[in-house]
Coordinates of C-alpha atoms and ligand atoms in Angstrom, one line a residue:
Chain B
M1222 CA 84.7 113.5 135.4
R1223 CA 87.4 111.1 136.1
V1224 CA 90.0 110.9 133.8
F1225 CA 92.5 108.0 133.1
V1226 CA 95.8 109.2 131.0
L1227 CA 98.1 106.3 129.7
V1228 CA 101.6 107.6 129.5
K1229 CA 104.8 105.7 128.3
H1230 CA 108.5 106.3 130.0
A1231 CA 110.2 106.1 126.5
P1232 CA 113.6 106.3 124.8
S1233 CA 114.1 109.6 122.9
P1234 CA 114.8 108.7 119.2
E1235 CA 117.2 111.6 119.6
S1236 CA 119.3 109.2 121.7
T1237 CA 122.4 107.5 119.8
L1238 CA 120.8 104.5 118.7
R1239 CA 123.1 101.3 118.2
V1240 CA 121.7 97.4 118.0
G1241 CA 122.6 95.3 121.0
A1242 CA 125.1 92.4 121.2
D1243 CA 122.0 89.8 120.5
G1244 CA 121.1 91.4 117.5
K1245 CA 117.7 91.6 119.0
S1246 CA 117.3 94.8 120.9
V1247 CA 118.6 98.3 121.1
D1248 CA 121.6 98.9 123.4
P1249 CA 120.3 100.6 126.4
V1250 CA 123.6 102.3 127.2
C1251 CA 123.1 105.3 125.1
L1252 CA 119.1 105.5 125.5
T1253 CA 117.9 108.6 127.1
Y1254 CA 114.4 108.2 128.7
D1255 CA 111.3 110.7 129.2
I1256 CA 107.9 111.0 128.6
N1257 CA 106.7 110.0 125.4
D1258 CA 106.4 113.1 123.3
W1259 CA 102.8 112.3 122.6
D1260 CA 101.7 111.5 125.9
K1261 CA 102.6 115.1 127.1
Y1262 CA 99.7 116.1 125.0
A1263 CA 97.5 113.8 126.5
V1264 CA 98.4 114.5 130.1
E1265 CA 97.9 118.3 129.6
E1266 CA 94.4 117.6 127.5
A1267 CA 93.6 115.4 131.1
V1268 CA 94.5 118.1 133.0
R1269 CA 92.6 120.7 131.0
L1270 CA 89.3 118.8 131.3
K1271 CA 89.6 118.4 135.3
E1272 CA 90.1 122.1 135.3
K1273 CA 87.2 122.6 133.3
Y1274 CA 84.8 120.0 134.6
G1275 CA 86.5 119.3 138.1
G1276 CA 87.1 115.5 139.0
E1277 CA 89.9 113.8 139.1
V1278 CA 93.0 112.6 136.6
V1279 CA 94.9 109.5 137.1
A1280 CA 98.0 108.4 134.9
V1281 CA 98.7 104.9 134.1
S1282 CA 102.4 103.9 133.0
V1283 CA 103.4 100.3 132.3
G1284 CA 107.2 99.3 133.1
V1285 CA 109.9 98.6 135.5
N1286 CA 111.4 102.0 135.7
C1287 CA 108.5 104.6 134.8
D1288 CA 108.5 106.4 138.0
A1289 CA 110.3 109.6 136.8
T1290 CA 107.3 110.0 134.1
L1291 CA 104.6 109.4 136.4
K1292 CA 106.3 112.0 139.0
K1293 CA 106.3 114.4 135.7
C1294 CA 102.4 113.5 135.5
L1295 CA 101.8 114.3 138.8
A1296 CA 103.9 117.6 138.8
M1297 CA 101.8 118.7 135.6
G1298 CA 98.7 118.1 137.6
V1299 CA 97.6 114.6 137.7
D1300 CA 96.5 113.5 141.0
R1301 CA 97.3 110.1 141.4
A1302 CA 99.6 107.5 139.4
V1303 CA 99.6 103.9 138.9
K1304 CA 102.7 101.9 138.1
V1305 CA 102.3 98.5 136.9
P1306 CA 105.8 97.3 137.1
V1307 CA 106.4 94.9 134.3
E1308 CA 108.4 95.0 131.1
A1309 CA 105.7 94.5 128.2
G1310 CA 108.4 94.2 125.7
F1311 CA 108.1 94.8 122.0
D1312 CA 104.2 93.6 122.4
P1313 CA 101.4 96.2 122.7
Y1314 CA 99.1 93.8 123.5
Q1315 CA 100.8 93.3 126.7
T1316 CA 100.8 96.5 127.4
A1317 CA 97.1 97.1 126.9
E1318 CA 96.5 94.0 128.6
A1319 CA 98.3 95.2 131.8
I1320 CA 96.4 98.5 131.4
V1321 CA 93.4 97.1 131.0
D1322 CA 93.7 95.1 134.5
V1323 CA 93.9 98.6 136.2
L1324 CA 91.2 99.8 134.3
R1325 CA 88.8 97.2 135.3
G1326 CA 89.2 98.1 138.5
E1327 CA 88.3 101.8 138.4
R1328 CA 85.7 104.1 137.3
F1329 CA 86.3 106.6 134.6
D1330 CA 84.7 108.7 131.8
I1331 CA 87.3 109.1 129.9
V1332 CA 90.8 107.5 128.9
I1333 CA 93.1 109.5 127.1
S1334 CA 96.3 108.1 125.6
G1335 CA 99.0 109.5 123.1
F1336 CA 98.5 108.8 119.4
M1337 CA 102.1 106.6 119.2
S1338 CA 105.0 106.1 121.1
Q1339 CA 108.3 107.6 120.1
D1340 CA 110.0 104.4 120.4
T1341 CA 108.1 101.7 118.5
N1342 CA 105.8 103.8 116.4
N1343 CA 103.1 101.0 116.8
A1344 CA 100.3 103.4 117.5
L1345 CA 98.4 100.5 119.2
V1346 CA 98.0 100.6 123.0
G1347 CA 95.1 102.9 123.3
V1348 CA 92.6 101.5 120.6
L1349 CA 93.8 97.7 121.8
A1350 CA 92.7 98.8 125.4
A1351 CA 89.5 100.2 124.1
A1352 CA 88.5 97.2 122.1
M1353 CA 89.6 95.2 125.2
L1354 CA 87.1 97.3 127.4
D1355 CA 84.6 97.5 124.7
L1356 CA 84.7 101.1 124.8
P1357 CA 83.8 103.8 121.7
F1358 CA 87.3 105.2 120.6
A1359 CA 88.8 108.0 118.3
T1360 CA 92.4 108.4 117.4
A1361 CA 94.5 111.1 116.3
V1362 CA 92.3 113.6 118.1
V1363 CA 93.1 117.5 117.7
E1364 CA 90.2 119.1 119.6
L1365 CA 88.3 117.4 122.2
S1366 CA 85.4 118.7 124.4
V1367 CA 82.4 117.2 126.4
E1368 CA 79.0 118.0 125.3
G1369 CA 76.2 116.4 127.4
D1370 CA 77.0 112.6 127.5
E1371 CA 78.8 112.9 124.7
V1372 CA 82.7 113.9 123.7
R1373 CA 82.6 115.7 120.9
A1374 CA 86.3 114.7 118.9
V1375 CA 87.6 116.2 115.8
R1376 CA 90.3 113.8 114.3
E1377 CA 93.1 114.3 112.1
I1378 CA 92.6 112.5 108.6
E1379 CA 94.8 112.5 105.7
G1380 CA 96.0 115.6 103.5
G1381 CA 94.8 118.3 106.4
Y1382 CA 91.4 117.0 106.1
R1383 CA 89.7 116.5 109.7
E1384 CA 86.6 114.3 110.6
E1385 CA 84.3 115.3 113.6
V1386 CA 82.7 112.5 115.6
F1387 CA 80.7 112.0 118.7
L1388 CA 81.4 109.2 121.3
Q1389 CA 79.1 108.1 124.4
L1390 CA 81.1 108.1 127.7
P1391 CA 82.7 106.2 128.7
C1392 CA 85.0 106.4 125.9
L1393 CA 88.8 106.5 124.9
V1394 CA 90.6 109.0 122.7
T1395 CA 94.5 109.0 121.3
V1396 CA 95.3 112.4 120.8
Q1397 CA 97.7 114.1 118.0
S1398 CA 100.5 116.2 118.6
G1399 CA 99.6 120.0 118.2
I1400 CA 96.1 119.3 120.2
N1401 CA 97.3 121.7 123.0
E1402 CA 100.6 123.2 124.3
P1403 CA 101.9 121.0 127.1
R1404 CA 102.6 123.0 130.3
Y1405 CA 106.1 123.0 131.6
V1406 CA 106.6 121.5 135.0
S1407 CA 106.6 124.1 137.8
I1408 CA 108.6 124.1 141.2
M1409 CA 105.4 124.3 142.6
G1410 CA 103.8 121.2 140.9
I1411 CA 107.2 119.3 141.8
K1412 CA 106.5 120.1 145.6
A1413 CA 102.9 119.3 145.3
A1414 CA 103.7 116.0 143.7
R1415 CA 105.1 114.7 146.5
S1416 CA 102.7 114.0 148.6
K1417 CA 100.4 112.5 145.6
E1418 CA 99.7 108.6 145.6
L1419 CA 101.8 106.8 143.3
R1420 CA 100.8 102.9 143.9
E1421 CA 102.1 99.7 142.3
H1422 CA 99.6 97.4 140.5
V1423 CA 101.0 93.8 140.0
V1424 CA 100.1 92.1 137.0
K1425 CA 100.8 88.8 135.4
L1426 CA 101.4 88.9 131.6
R1427 CA 100.1 86.1 129.2
G1428 CA 103.2 86.4 126.9
P1429 CA 103.8 87.9 123.8
S1430 CA 102.1 87.5 120.5
V1431 CA 105.0 88.7 118.2
F1432 CA 108.3 88.1 118.7
V1433 CA 111.6 90.1 117.7
E1434 CA 113.7 88.2 115.1
R1435 CA 116.2 91.2 114.4
I1436 CA 117.1 94.9 114.9
Y1437 CA 119.2 96.3 112.2
V1438 CA 120.1 99.3 110.7
P1439 CA 117.9 100.3 107.7
P1440 CA 119.3 99.5 104.2
T1441 CA 119.6 102.9 102.7
R1442 CA 120.0 105.0 99.5
R1443 CA 122.5 107.4 100.8
A1444 CA 122.5 111.3 99.3
E1445 CA 125.8 112.4 98.1
I1446 CA 127.1 114.2 101.1
L1447 CA 128.9 117.7 100.1
K1448 CA 132.0 118.2 101.9
G1449 CA 134.3 121.1 102.5
S1450 CA 134.4 124.3 104.3
M1451 CA 131.1 126.2 105.0
P1452 CA 131.6 128.5 102.5
E1453 CA 132.6 126.3 99.9
V1454 CA 129.4 123.8 100.7
A1455 CA 127.0 127.0 100.3
E1456 CA 128.8 127.6 96.9
K1457 CA 127.9 124.0 96.1
L1458 CA 124.6 124.3 96.9
V1459 CA 124.0 127.9 94.9
E1460 CA 125.3 125.5 92.3
L1461 CA 123.0 123.1 92.8
I1462 CA 119.8 125.3 93.2
G1463 CA 120.8 127.3 90.1
S1464 CA 121.2 124.3 87.9
K1465 CA 117.3 123.9 88.8
G1466 CA 116.8 127.6 87.1
V1467 CA 115.6 129.2 90.1
I1468 CA 117.8 131.8 91.0
Chain M
M1385 CA 97.1 81.6 102.6
R1386 CA 93.8 83.3 102.4
V1387 CA 94.6 87.2 102.7
F1388 CA 92.2 89.9 102.7
A1389 CA 92.6 93.4 102.3
V1390 CA 90.3 95.8 103.6
A1391 CA 90.2 98.6 101.2
E1392 CA 89.7 102.4 101.7
H1393 CA 87.5 105.0 100.0
R1394 CA 86.6 108.7 100.5
L1395 CA 84.5 110.9 98.4
G1396 CA 84.0 108.3 95.8
E1397 CA 87.6 107.4 95.2
I1398 CA 89.8 104.4 96.2
N1399 CA 92.5 105.2 98.1
P1400 CA 95.8 104.0 96.0
V1401 CA 97.0 102.2 99.0
S1402 CA 94.0 99.5 98.8
L1403 CA 95.6 98.3 95.4
E1404 CA 99.0 98.2 97.1
L1405 CA 97.5 95.9 100.0
L1406 CA 96.4 93.7 97.0
N1407 CA 100.1 93.9 95.5
F1408 CA 101.1 92.8 98.7
A1409 CA 98.5 89.8 99.3
N1410 CA 99.2 88.8 95.7
K1411 CA 102.8 88.0 96.7
I1412 CA 102.4 86.4 100.2
K1413 CA 99.2 84.5 99.4
G1414 CA 101.3 81.4 97.8
D1415 CA 98.6 78.9 96.7
G1416 CA 95.9 81.1 98.7
T1417 CA 93.8 83.7 97.4
S1418 CA 94.0 87.5 97.7
E1419 CA 90.3 88.8 98.4
A1420 CA 89.4 92.6 98.9
V1421 CA 86.6 94.2 101.1
I1422 CA 84.8 97.1 100.7
V1423 CA 82.4 98.5 102.8
G1424 CA 80.0 101.4 101.9
D1425 CA 76.6 102.1 100.9
D1426 CA 77.0 101.8 97.5
V1427 CA 80.5 100.5 96.6
R1428 CA 79.6 98.7 93.0
A1429 CA 81.8 100.9 91.0
L1430 CA 85.1 100.9 93.5
S1431 CA 84.8 97.1 93.7
S1432 CA 85.7 96.7 89.7
V1433 CA 88.7 98.9 90.5
L1434 CA 90.0 96.6 93.1
A1435 CA 88.6 93.3 90.9
G1436 CA 91.8 94.1 88.9
C1437 CA 94.0 93.0 91.5
A1438 CA 92.2 90.6 93.5
D1439 CA 91.4 87.0 93.2
K1440 CA 87.6 87.9 94.7
V1441 CA 86.2 91.0 95.9
W1442 CA 83.6 91.0 98.5
A1443 CA 81.5 94.3 98.7
L1444 CA 79.6 94.8 101.6
S1445 CA 77.1 97.4 101.6
G1446 CA 74.6 98.8 103.6
S1447 CA 72.6 101.9 104.5
Q1448 CA 74.5 102.1 107.7
L1449 CA 77.4 102.2 105.9
E1450 CA 77.8 105.2 104.2
H1451 CA 80.4 106.6 106.1
Y1452 CA 83.5 105.2 107.9
N1453 CA 83.0 104.1 111.4
P1454 CA 85.4 101.9 113.0
E1455 CA 82.2 100.2 115.1
S1456 CA 80.1 99.7 111.8
H1457 CA 82.8 98.6 109.8
A1458 CA 84.4 96.4 112.2
D1459 CA 80.7 94.8 112.8
V1460 CA 80.2 93.8 109.3
L1461 CA 83.7 92.9 108.3
L1462 CA 83.7 90.5 111.6
Q1463 CA 80.3 89.1 110.1
L1464 CA 81.9 88.4 106.9
F1465 CA 85.3 86.7 108.3
E1466 CA 82.8 84.4 110.6
K1467 CA 81.7 82.7 107.3
E1468 CA 85.1 83.4 105.6
P1469 CA 87.9 83.0 107.7
P1470 CA 91.1 84.9 106.8
D1471 CA 94.6 83.8 107.5
L1472 CA 95.7 87.2 107.2
V1473 CA 94.2 90.7 107.1
L1474 CA 95.8 93.6 105.3
L1475 CA 94.8 97.3 106.1
G1476 CA 96.3 100.4 105.0
N1477 CA 98.3 102.4 107.8
T1478 CA 96.0 105.2 107.5
S1479 CA 94.0 107.1 109.7
Q1480 CA 91.4 104.7 108.9
G1481 CA 93.7 101.6 109.2
C1482 CA 95.2 102.6 112.6
E1483 CA 91.4 102.4 114.4
L1484 CA 89.9 99.4 112.4
A1485 CA 93.1 97.0 112.4
P1486 CA 93.4 96.8 116.2
L1487 CA 89.8 96.5 116.9
L1488 CA 89.6 93.7 114.5
A1489 CA 92.6 92.1 116.2
V1490 CA 91.0 92.5 119.6
R1491 CA 87.7 90.6 118.1
L1492 CA 89.6 88.2 116.2
R1493 CA 92.0 87.2 119.0
C1494 CA 95.0 87.4 116.9
P1495 CA 98.5 89.3 117.0
I1496 CA 98.9 92.8 115.1
V1497 CA 101.8 94.5 113.4
T1498 CA 101.3 97.9 112.2
D1499 CA 103.2 100.2 109.7
V1500 CA 104.6 96.9 107.5
V1501 CA 107.1 97.8 104.6
G1502 CA 107.9 94.1 104.0
A1503 CA 107.2 90.3 104.7
S1504 CA 108.6 87.1 104.0
V1505 CA 106.7 83.7 104.7
E1506 CA 109.5 81.1 104.3
G1507 CA 109.4 79.5 107.7
G1508 CA 106.3 81.3 109.4
L1509 CA 105.2 85.0 108.6
I1510 CA 107.8 87.4 109.2
V1511 CA 107.2 91.2 108.9
S1512 CA 109.8 94.3 108.6
R1513 CA 109.1 97.3 110.0
Y1514 CA 111.0 100.7 111.2
I1515 CA 111.2 101.8 114.6
Y1516 CA 112.4 105.0 116.3
Q1517 CA 110.8 107.5 113.5
G1518 CA 112.9 105.4 110.8
K1519 CA 116.3 105.1 112.5
L1520 CA 116.4 101.5 113.0
M1521 CA 114.3 98.4 111.6
V1522 CA 112.7 95.5 113.2
D1523 CA 111.8 92.0 111.9
L1524 CA 108.8 90.6 113.6
K1525 CA 107.9 86.9 113.8
L1526 CA 104.3 85.9 114.0
N1527 CA 103.7 82.3 115.0
R1528 CA 99.8 82.3 114.7
T1529 CA 97.1 83.0 112.1
P1530 CA 94.9 84.9 111.7
C1531 CA 96.8 87.9 111.9
V1532 CA 96.2 91.7 111.4
L1533 CA 98.5 93.9 109.6
T1534 CA 98.4 97.3 108.5
V1535 CA 100.9 98.1 105.7
R1536 CA 102.6 101.7 104.8
Q1537 CA 101.9 103.4 102.0
G1538 CA 103.5 103.8 98.8
V1539 CA 105.7 100.5 99.2
F1540 CA 104.1 97.7 97.4
K1541 CA 103.5 99.8 93.9
E1542 CA 103.9 97.3 91.6
G1543 CA 101.5 93.9 91.2
I1544 CA 100.0 91.4 88.8
E1545 CA 96.7 92.0 87.1
L1546 CA 93.8 89.5 87.5
R1547 CA 90.2 89.5 87.2
G1548 CA 88.4 88.9 90.4
E1549 CA 84.8 88.2 90.8
V1550 CA 82.6 90.7 92.6
T1551 CA 80.2 89.2 95.4
E1552 CA 77.9 91.7 97.0
L1553 CA 76.6 91.5 100.6
R1554 CA 74.4 93.5 102.0
L1555 CA 74.7 93.9 106.0
T1556 CA 73.4 95.8 108.8
P1557 CA 76.0 96.5 112.3
S1558 CA 74.9 94.0 114.7
K1559 CA 74.9 96.3 117.5
P1560 CA 73.8 99.8 118.4
L1561 CA 76.6 102.3 117.5
R1562 CA 78.4 104.6 120.1
R1563 CA 80.3 106.7 117.8
R1564 CA 78.5 109.1 115.7
F1565 CA 80.2 110.6 112.1
S1566 CA 79.3 114.1 112.1
R1567 CA 81.2 115.9 109.2
I1568 CA 84.4 116.0 107.3
I1569 CA 86.2 119.3 107.5
E1570 CA 88.4 120.8 105.1
P1571 CA 91.5 122.4 105.0
E1572 CA 91.5 126.1 105.7
E1573 CA 92.8 127.9 102.8
G1574 CA 96.1 129.8 103.9
E1575 CA 97.8 133.0 101.8
I1576 CA 99.7 130.7 99.4
D1577 CA 99.5 127.5 98.3
V1578 CA 103.0 125.5 99.0
S1579 CA 102.2 122.9 96.5
K1580 CA 102.3 125.4 93.7
A1581 CA 105.8 126.9 95.0
E1582 CA 109.1 126.1 92.7
V1583 CA 111.2 126.3 95.7
I1584 CA 110.5 125.4 99.0
V1585 CA 112.6 126.2 102.1
A1586 CA 111.4 123.5 104.5
V1587 CA 111.9 124.1 108.3
G1588 CA 112.0 121.2 110.7
R1589 CA 112.2 121.5 114.7
G1590 CA 116.1 121.6 114.2
A1591 CA 115.8 124.7 112.2
A1592 CA 113.1 126.5 114.0
P1593 CA 115.4 129.2 115.5
S1594 CA 116.6 129.7 111.9
L1595 CA 113.1 130.4 110.6
K1596 CA 113.4 134.2 110.0
L1597 CA 116.5 133.8 107.8
A1598 CA 114.5 130.4 106.2
E1599 CA 112.2 133.0 104.9
K1600 CA 114.4 135.5 103.8
L1601 CA 116.4 132.7 101.7
A1602 CA 112.8 131.4 100.3
S1603 CA 111.8 135.2 98.9
L1604 CA 115.1 135.4 97.7
L1605 CA 114.5 132.2 95.5
N1606 CA 110.8 133.4 94.6
G1607 CA 110.1 130.2 96.7
A1608 CA 108.0 129.6 99.8
V1609 CA 108.6 128.4 103.3
A1610 CA 107.3 125.1 104.4
G1611 CA 107.7 123.3 107.8
S1612 CA 107.5 120.0 109.5
R1613 CA 104.8 119.2 111.9
P1614 CA 106.2 120.3 115.0
V1615 CA 107.1 123.9 113.6
I1616 CA 103.3 123.7 112.8
D1617 CA 102.3 122.2 116.2
S1618 CA 104.4 125.2 117.9
G1619 CA 102.4 127.9 116.0
L1620 CA 105.4 129.2 114.4
L1621 CA 104.0 128.8 110.5
A1622 CA 100.5 128.4 109.6
K1623 CA 98.7 124.6 109.2
D1624 CA 98.6 125.5 105.5
R1625 CA 102.3 125.1 105.4
Q1626 CA 102.5 121.4 106.7
V1627 CA 104.3 119.0 104.4
G1628 CA 103.5 115.7 105.0
I1629 CA 100.5 113.1 105.2
S1630 CA 98.9 115.2 107.6
G1631 CA 99.4 118.1 105.4
K1632 CA 100.4 119.2 102.0
T1633 CA 102.0 116.7 99.3
V1634 CA 104.5 118.9 97.3
K1635 CA 106.6 118.5 94.4
P1636 CA 108.5 121.7 93.8
K1637 CA 111.9 121.7 91.7
V1638 CA 114.2 122.2 94.6
Y1639 CA 113.0 121.2 98.5
L1640 CA 115.5 122.2 100.7
A1641 CA 115.0 120.5 104.1
L1642 CA 116.5 122.4 107.0
G1643 CA 116.8 120.2 110.1
I1644 CA 114.3 117.8 109.4
S1645 CA 114.9 114.1 110.7
G1646 CA 112.9 112.4 108.0
A1647 CA 110.0 110.9 109.8
F1648 CA 108.2 108.8 106.8
Q1649 CA 105.0 111.0 107.7
H1650 CA 106.8 113.9 106.5
V1651 CA 108.8 112.3 103.4
M1652 CA 105.2 111.1 102.3
G1653 CA 104.6 114.7 101.5
M1654 CA 107.8 115.6 99.7
K1655 CA 110.0 112.6 98.1
D1656 CA 108.6 113.3 94.8
S1657 CA 110.5 116.6 94.6
E1658 CA 112.9 116.9 91.7
L1659 CA 115.8 117.8 93.9
I1660 CA 115.9 117.2 97.6
I1661 CA 118.7 118.8 99.5
A1662 CA 118.7 117.9 103.3
V1663 CA 120.8 119.9 105.8
N1664 CA 120.8 118.3 109.4
K1665 CA 123.4 117.8 112.2
D1666 CA 123.0 114.3 112.5
P1667 CA 124.8 112.2 110.2
Q1668 CA 122.3 109.0 110.9
A1669 CA 119.2 111.5 110.1
P1670 CA 116.5 109.1 107.7
I1671 CA 116.3 112.3 105.9
F1672 CA 119.3 111.4 103.9
N1673 CA 117.9 108.6 102.6
V1674 CA 115.4 110.4 100.4
A1675 CA 117.7 113.4 99.8
H1676 CA 119.7 113.7 96.7
Y1677 CA 122.5 116.0 98.4
G1678 CA 123.2 116.5 101.9
V1679 CA 125.0 118.5 104.3
I1680 CA 126.1 117.3 107.7
A1681 CA 126.1 120.9 109.5
D1682 CA 124.4 122.9 111.9
V1683 CA 121.7 124.8 110.1
Q1684 CA 122.7 128.1 112.2
E1685 CA 126.0 128.1 110.8
L1686 CA 125.3 127.2 107.2
L1687 CA 122.3 129.4 106.5
P1688 CA 123.7 132.8 106.7
K1689 CA 126.4 131.8 104.2
L1690 CA 124.0 130.2 101.9
L1691 CA 121.9 133.5 101.9
S1692 CA 124.8 135.6 101.1
K1693 CA 126.1 133.2 98.2
V1694 CA 122.6 133.6 96.6
E1695 CA 122.6 137.4 97.1
E1696 CA 125.9 137.4 95.7
R1697 CA 124.7 135.3 92.5
R1698 CA 121.7 137.5 92.1
K1699 CA 123.6 140.1 91.6
Ligands
LIG598 C1 99.5 110.6 112.2 C2 100.6 111.2 112.2 C3 100.7 112.5 111.3 C4 102.0 112.8 110.8 N1 101.8 113.9 109.7 C5 103.1 114.8 109.5 C6 103.2 115.6 108.6 O1 102.1 115.6 107.9 N2 103.8 116.3 108.2 C7 105.3 116.1 109.3 O2 106.5 116.8 109.2 N3 105.5 115.2 110.1 C8 104.0 114.7 110.7 N4 104.0 113.6 111.7 C9 105.0 113.8 112.4 C10 106.2 112.9 112.3 O3 106.4 111.6 112.8 C11 107.9 113.7 113.0 O4 107.5 113.6 114.4 C12 107.9 114.9 112.5 O5 108.1 115.0 111.0 C13 109.3 115.2 112.9 O6 109.8 116.6 112.6 P1 110.9 117.2 112.8 O7 111.8 116.5 111.7 O8 111.0 118.5 112.2 O9 111.6 117.0 113.9 P2 112.9 115.9 114.7 O10 112.1 114.7 114.1 O11 112.6 116.1 116.0 O12 113.9 116.4 113.6 C14 114.6 117.3 114.2 C15 116.2 116.9 113.3 O13 116.9 118.3 113.2 C16 118.1 117.8 113.5 N5 118.6 119.4 114.2 C17 118.6 119.7 115.1 N6 119.1 120.9 115.5 C18 119.8 121.2 114.1 C19 120.6 122.1 113.9 N7 121.0 123.1 114.7 N8 121.2 122.2 112.6 C20 121.0 121.1 111.7 N9 120.1 120.0 112.1 C21 119.8 120.1 113.3 C22 118.3 116.7 114.2 O14 119.2 115.7 114.0 C23 117.0 116.0 114.0 O15 117.3 115.1 113.1 C24 102.8 112.9 111.8 C25 102.9 112.1 113.0 C26 101.8 111.2 112.7 C27 101.8 110.1 113.9

């Protein structure tokens, strides 16, 4: 079984977020990057598939500076990595096209990506790539297994309900957080990663289909912030909670 | 503009987001039309609900369309769009919309933006959406039509009444399906139903180390402990304690959000609570936009103080 996993080297939403001087970007100075949270689950699921069925896991990432994330994947048990050194900007179409360009030259059974990225929150790249490659797909998957020449996927829908579907191979799934417990990178893993292949795949982007006009801090309705020492604040909270007749 | 809204239904009920899509369509259609599309095996009754908010309703039915499946649904939608070309296609930003929308966009070779919360049409279509889990916003310009958008639920609640005509079409997917629907799995029932609690102490990733104290507080207040998704994902609380779009919707008298950032997927499950109090160490946390009262503090410091004050008061 050959599994491709799509990963993004993404800024953390916990970074200090400041609008850039052009009003169209996020100030890069304060951003800290790591593997996108949802993609950790994707990598773990891919490595587990290999551990169960044998084969190979390949990680693909689009971005000029994604080496750290790809190396992390290699240390987690991915066999080789492909970096597409372009900046796709805000447009997930471009990211998907770059990934499809890699996948067209490869043989694979399953492609796995995270449900969405933690920075742009589009939740698009996986399905766009599936549609471009004409693969059956399922999103927000919380259980995955291979049964014969099909994949059984349980996807999360609204309100705690789940939907069980079967996909013919080859297929693509995007995984939801909680599908597994992503492993930590071990020293052994990091050592093993050093001898694994990380190659670059050059593509030419066709240009964006959406254009950023403005990035800004959302207009808000602010809560009334309680001020004072800890005991004073606690006292006020007790008053507020008590006003609802529940103490 | 000719705006199509792809409706959604499950177990015989229209998802309210479908009507919100039509409200949105009516707002931006200009001298064009708002047209609802519904797909299913028998969607006559549901079509009339949509007709109340649309200039026109397309009811696409067929025996292979009983269960939602992105392959069959996109296939028949594209058959319709071939004859009735859209300028804009709207879907809910839901578990169905997240699959169907990008598939339609690729097949229509058109731009797509998800989770839209606002739009303007003067000088081209510009849509607004949140990024960084609600901490920033972006306005995006779309230069071409058609376009596909998914729209966040709960935003476009108000709209005009219309009396659209329903056109029924019987359609069959043109290709064999490679995804097969098997079944819907119901949520597991837990020991308590948090949606019935009058007081909820909700624990987020930032309060996970204080879970024990939070449980103590909840029991002092005769309430229940609930959690945000990461706390459930990590196994600290059972799945039925999750509040949010993929968990429970709650409306307690008091909702105490501890160390919860306020991502929209969480907020959708608790925003209608009577009194929302949020404790977070980050003054920028979006949770302060839905809370009535906020405390900017470390949960680990505040919680012991709060516990002892509540104990005092109960004496
Ligand atoms: C399809 C889909 C469905 C989803 N469904 C749900 C759902 O049903 N429910 C849900 O909750 N989420 C859901 N999510 C996830 C959601 O997007 C967020 O990731 C999640 O709600 C974040 O949880 P959190 O606020 O606890 O964690 P984080 O976003 O990590 O926030 C932690 C917060 O704690 C604060 N903090 C940290 N330490 C402290 C401290 N010591 N004292 C005070 N504050 C502190 C931080 O400032 C931060 O604001 C869903 C996501 C997707 C894509």
